Amino acid sequence: MNKRKILVPLGDKSYEVTLEAGILNNISEELLKIGITKNRKILVISNEEISNLYGEKFLNNLKDNKFQAKMFLIKAGESYKNLKTLSEIYDVAFEFGLDRNSIIIALGGGIVGDVSGFAAATWLRGIEYIQIPTTLLSMVDSSVGGKTGVNHPKGKNLIGAFNQPKAVFIDPETLKSLPKREFSAGMAEVIKYGVIRDKELFEFLEIEKKQK
Ligand SMILES: NC(=O)c1ccc[n+]([C@@H]2O[C@H](COP(=O)([O-])OP(=O)(O)OC[C@H]3O[C@@H](n4cnc5c(N)ncnc54)[C@H](O)[C@@H]3O)[C@@H](O)[C@H]2O)c1
């Protein structure tokens, strides 16, 4: 797959979604291109499942290129998208010395993305963050648009903020390891887009289905 870029036009908050197979292995180069210099600390937030698959390579790429990077793993699952997890991220941010010039990278699905984006919105009243979605749902939905937050015991997504990422990098290769159920959840969203506002997309999906 050749590199593709989609601009999210939001005036001074505009950012690009870059799609490329294998982009995860080249992340340092991409960061430098969008002005993330090596003196800026990077806190990568992920979970164990994703980290086992992609984390080490990702972090090594940053370290090999002399970025000051640290990875923090949150627990997987909706029940951990909460204030306790957020508080753990603040603790790590403090220990690591994340300052206003630092950056958070969310490497994972919608849960990692939502929590990380909200941590970035609130740490030191707001630092930059980057979304690297690894589920289909987070690629087509949650990584774009800037909705971030955590759940409250009384309800889902009750605490949050709008916070646009500085950039979104999508590596479709990561979909190869995604459980079928998670892929279907993302596809349901894609089909919905087709039904609501994109006849061409819907027809394309129908043809693809028939050919399988
Ligand atoms: N912010 C928004 O606009 C927005 C929009 C839609 C949904 N959401 C939120 O997104 C969350 C759901 O996100 P999700 O569907 O991505 O689920 P998720 O983040 O829970 O990920 C699903 C599972 O897949 C695993 N996983 C992730 N990437 C993988 C990969 N490449 N290979 C193998 N396993 C992988 C994860 O560890 C997890 O166990 C919900 O909390 C929802 O509220 C937010």
PDB file of N, CA, C and O in Angstrom, residues 27-28 38 50 59 66-67 89 106 112 114 121 125 139 148 152 157-158 163 170 173 176 186 191 194-195 208:
ATOM      1  N   ILE A  27       8.622   5.023  12.495  1.00  0.00           N
ATOM      2  CA  ILE A  27       7.886   6.100  13.152  1.00  0.00           C
ATOM      3  C   ILE A  27       8.759   7.325  13.446  1.00  0.00           C
ATOM      4  O   ILE A  27       8.292   8.465  13.378  1.00  0.00           O
ATOM      5  N   SER A  28      10.027   7.101  13.737  1.00  0.00           N
ATOM      6  CA  SER A  28      10.902   8.241  14.069  1.00  0.00           C
ATOM      7  C   SER A  28      10.966   9.237  12.921  1.00  0.00           C
ATOM      8  O   SER A  28      10.867  10.451  13.128  1.00  0.00           O
ATOM      9  N   LYS A  38      14.088  15.712  18.769  1.00  0.00           N
ATOM     10  CA  LYS A  38      14.547  14.653  19.674  1.00  0.00           C
ATOM     11  C   LYS A  38      14.706  15.089  21.126  1.00  0.00           C
ATOM     12  O   LYS A  38      14.876  14.265  22.006  1.00  0.00           O
ATOM     13  N   ILE A  50      -1.135  -5.276  22.915  1.00  0.00           N
ATOM     14  CA  ILE A  50      -0.614  -4.550  21.743  1.00  0.00           C
ATOM     15  C   ILE A  50       0.902  -4.424  21.839  1.00  0.00           C
ATOM     16  O   ILE A  50       1.624  -4.585  20.852  1.00  0.00           O
ATOM     17  N   LEU A  59       9.193   1.037  20.274  1.00  0.00           N
ATOM     18  CA  LEU A  59      10.019   1.774  21.237  1.00  0.00           C
ATOM     19  C   LEU A  59      11.490   1.767  20.813  1.00  0.00           C
ATOM     20  O   LEU A  59      12.181   2.778  20.916  1.00  0.00           O
ATOM     21  N   LYS A  66      17.380   8.069  18.966  1.00  0.00           N
ATOM     22  CA  LYS A  66      17.734   9.007  20.053  1.00  0.00           C
ATOM     23  C   LYS A  66      16.572   9.854  20.567  1.00  0.00           C
ATOM     24  O   LYS A  66      16.767  10.949  21.077  1.00  0.00           O
ATOM     25  N   PHE A  67      15.347   9.346  20.411  1.00  0.00           N
ATOM     26  CA  PHE A  67      14.230  10.011  21.075  1.00  0.00           C
ATOM     27  C   PHE A  67      14.221   9.577  22.538  1.00  0.00           C
ATOM     28  O   PHE A  67      14.600   8.433  22.856  1.00  0.00           O
ATOM     29  N   ILE A  89      -1.441   7.208  34.853  1.00  0.00           N
ATOM     30  CA  ILE A  89      -0.712   7.878  33.751  1.00  0.00           C
ATOM     31  C   ILE A  89      -0.094   9.184  34.266  1.00  0.00           C
ATOM     32  O   ILE A  89       1.065   9.497  33.966  1.00  0.00           O
ATOM     33  N   ALA A 106      -0.528   7.582  21.648  1.00  0.00           N
ATOM     34  CA  ALA A 106      -1.453   6.487  21.951  1.00  0.00           C
ATOM     35  C   ALA A 106      -1.250   5.395  20.919  1.00  0.00           C
ATOM     36  O   ALA A 106      -1.519   5.605  19.733  1.00  0.00           O
ATOM     37  N   VAL A 112      -7.229   2.829  24.534  1.00  0.00           N
ATOM     38  CA  VAL A 112      -5.926   3.485  24.719  1.00  0.00           C
ATOM     39  C   VAL A 112      -6.000   4.924  24.184  1.00  0.00           C
ATOM     40  O   VAL A 112      -5.539   5.868  24.828  1.00  0.00           O
ATOM     41  N   ASP A 114      -8.650   6.964  23.708  1.00  0.00           N
ATOM     42  CA  ASP A 114      -9.505   7.876  24.483  1.00  0.00           C
ATOM     43  C   ASP A 114      -8.831   8.313  25.783  1.00  0.00           C
ATOM     44  O   ASP A 114      -8.855   9.489  26.152  1.00  0.00           O
ATOM     45  N   ALA A 121      -4.901  16.067  27.242  1.00  0.00           N
ATOM     46  CA  ALA A 121      -5.709  17.292  27.362  1.00  0.00           C
ATOM     47  C   ALA A 121      -5.566  17.925  28.735  1.00  0.00           C
ATOM     48  O   ALA A 121      -5.716  19.142  28.883  1.00  0.00           O
ATOM     49  N   ARG A 125      -2.376  21.216  31.851  1.00  0.00           N
ATOM     50  CA  ARG A 125      -3.445  21.934  31.129  1.00  0.00           C
ATOM     51  C   ARG A 125      -3.392  21.711  29.621  1.00  0.00           C
ATOM     52  O   ARG A 125      -3.928  22.492  28.836  1.00  0.00           O
ATOM     53  N   MET A 139      -9.237   3.088  13.843  1.00  0.00           N
ATOM     54  CA  MET A 139      -8.716   3.682  12.602  1.00  0.00           C
ATOM     55  C   MET A 139      -9.783   4.524  11.906  1.00  0.00           C
ATOM     56  O   MET A 139      -9.502   5.587  11.391  1.00  0.00           O
ATOM     57  N   THR A 148     -12.119  12.639  23.500  1.00  0.00           N
ATOM     58  CA  THR A 148     -11.283  11.880  24.434  1.00  0.00           C
ATOM     59  C   THR A 148     -11.991  11.790  25.780  1.00  0.00           C
ATOM     60  O   THR A 148     -12.848  12.625  26.075  1.00  0.00           O
ATOM     61  N   HIS A 152     -17.209   7.009  33.914  1.00  0.00           N
ATOM     62  CA  HIS A 152     -17.513   7.250  35.328  1.00  0.00           C
ATOM     63  C   HIS A 152     -18.311   6.024  35.790  1.00  0.00           C
ATOM     64  O   HIS A 152     -19.000   5.408  34.958  1.00  0.00           O
ATOM     65  N   ASN A 157     -18.115   7.282  29.155  1.00  0.00           N
ATOM     66  CA  ASN A 157     -17.631   8.533  28.544  1.00  0.00           C
ATOM     67  C   ASN A 157     -18.205   9.794  29.206  1.00  0.00           C
ATOM     68  O   ASN A 157     -18.412  10.804  28.529  1.00  0.00           O
ATOM     69  N   LEU A 158     -18.475   9.725  30.506  1.00  0.00           N
ATOM     70  CA  LEU A 158     -19.078  10.896  31.160  1.00  0.00           C
ATOM     71  C   LEU A 158     -18.046  11.992  31.430  1.00  0.00           C
ATOM     72  O   LEU A 158     -18.397  13.144  31.629  1.00  0.00           O
ATOM     73  N   ASN A 163     -10.156  17.209  22.196  1.00  0.00           N
ATOM     74  CA  ASN A 163      -8.722  17.482  22.095  1.00  0.00           C
ATOM     75  C   ASN A 163      -8.225  16.837  20.792  1.00  0.00           C
ATOM     76  O   ASN A 163      -8.151  15.618  20.708  1.00  0.00           O
ATOM     77  N   ILE A 170      -1.601   5.545  10.645  1.00  0.00           N
ATOM     78  CA  ILE A 170      -2.293   4.260  10.565  1.00  0.00           C
ATOM     79  C   ILE A 170      -1.446   3.255   9.801  1.00  0.00           C
ATOM     80  O   ILE A 170      -1.062   3.502   8.650  1.00  0.00           O
ATOM     81  N   GLU A 173      -1.101  -2.904   8.495  1.00  0.00           N
ATOM     82  CA  GLU A 173      -0.506  -4.211   8.819  1.00  0.00           C
ATOM     83  C   GLU A 173      -0.955  -4.703  10.201  1.00  0.00           C
ATOM     84  O   GLU A 173      -1.028  -5.911  10.453  1.00  0.00           O
ATOM     85  N   LYS A 176      -3.742  -7.333  10.795  1.00  0.00           N
ATOM     86  CA  LYS A 176      -3.537  -8.778  10.597  1.00  0.00           C
ATOM     87  C   LYS A 176      -3.628  -9.556  11.911  1.00  0.00           C
ATOM     88  O   LYS A 176      -3.984 -10.720  11.925  1.00  0.00           O
ATOM     89  N   GLY A 186     -15.340  -3.047  13.780  1.00  0.00           N
ATOM     90  CA  GLY A 186     -14.906  -1.918  12.949  1.00  0.00           C
ATOM     91  C   GLY A 186     -15.634  -1.882  11.627  1.00  0.00           C
ATOM     92  O   GLY A 186     -16.044  -0.814  11.153  1.00  0.00           O
ATOM     93  N   ILE A 191     -19.602   0.027   7.395  1.00  0.00           N
ATOM     94  CA  ILE A 191     -20.862  -0.184   6.661  1.00  0.00           C
ATOM     95  C   ILE A 191     -21.838   0.951   6.986  1.00  0.00           C
ATOM     96  O   ILE A 191     -22.511   1.487   6.117  1.00  0.00           O
ATOM     97  N   GLY A 194     -21.215   3.894   4.960  1.00  0.00           N
ATOM     98  CA  GLY A 194     -21.722   3.686   3.606  1.00  0.00           C
ATOM     99  C   GLY A 194     -23.220   3.954   3.538  1.00  0.00           C
ATOM    100  O   GLY A 194     -23.695   4.653   2.646  1.00  0.00           O
ATOM    101  N   VAL A 195     -23.944   3.415   4.517  1.00  0.00           N
ATOM    102  CA  VAL A 195     -25.405   3.566   4.528  1.00  0.00           C
ATOM    103  C   VAL A 195     -25.793   5.029   4.716  1.00  0.00           C
ATOM    104  O   VAL A 195     -26.661   5.561   4.017  1.00  0.00           O
ATOM    105  N   GLU A 208     -17.104  -6.387  -2.730  1.00  0.00           N
ATOM    106  CA  GLU A 208     -16.056  -7.117  -2.004  1.00  0.00           C
ATOM    107  C   GLU A 208     -16.628  -8.372  -1.344  1.00  0.00           C
ATOM    108  O   GLU A 208     -16.041  -9.434  -1.367  1.00  0.00           O
TER     109      GLU A 208
END
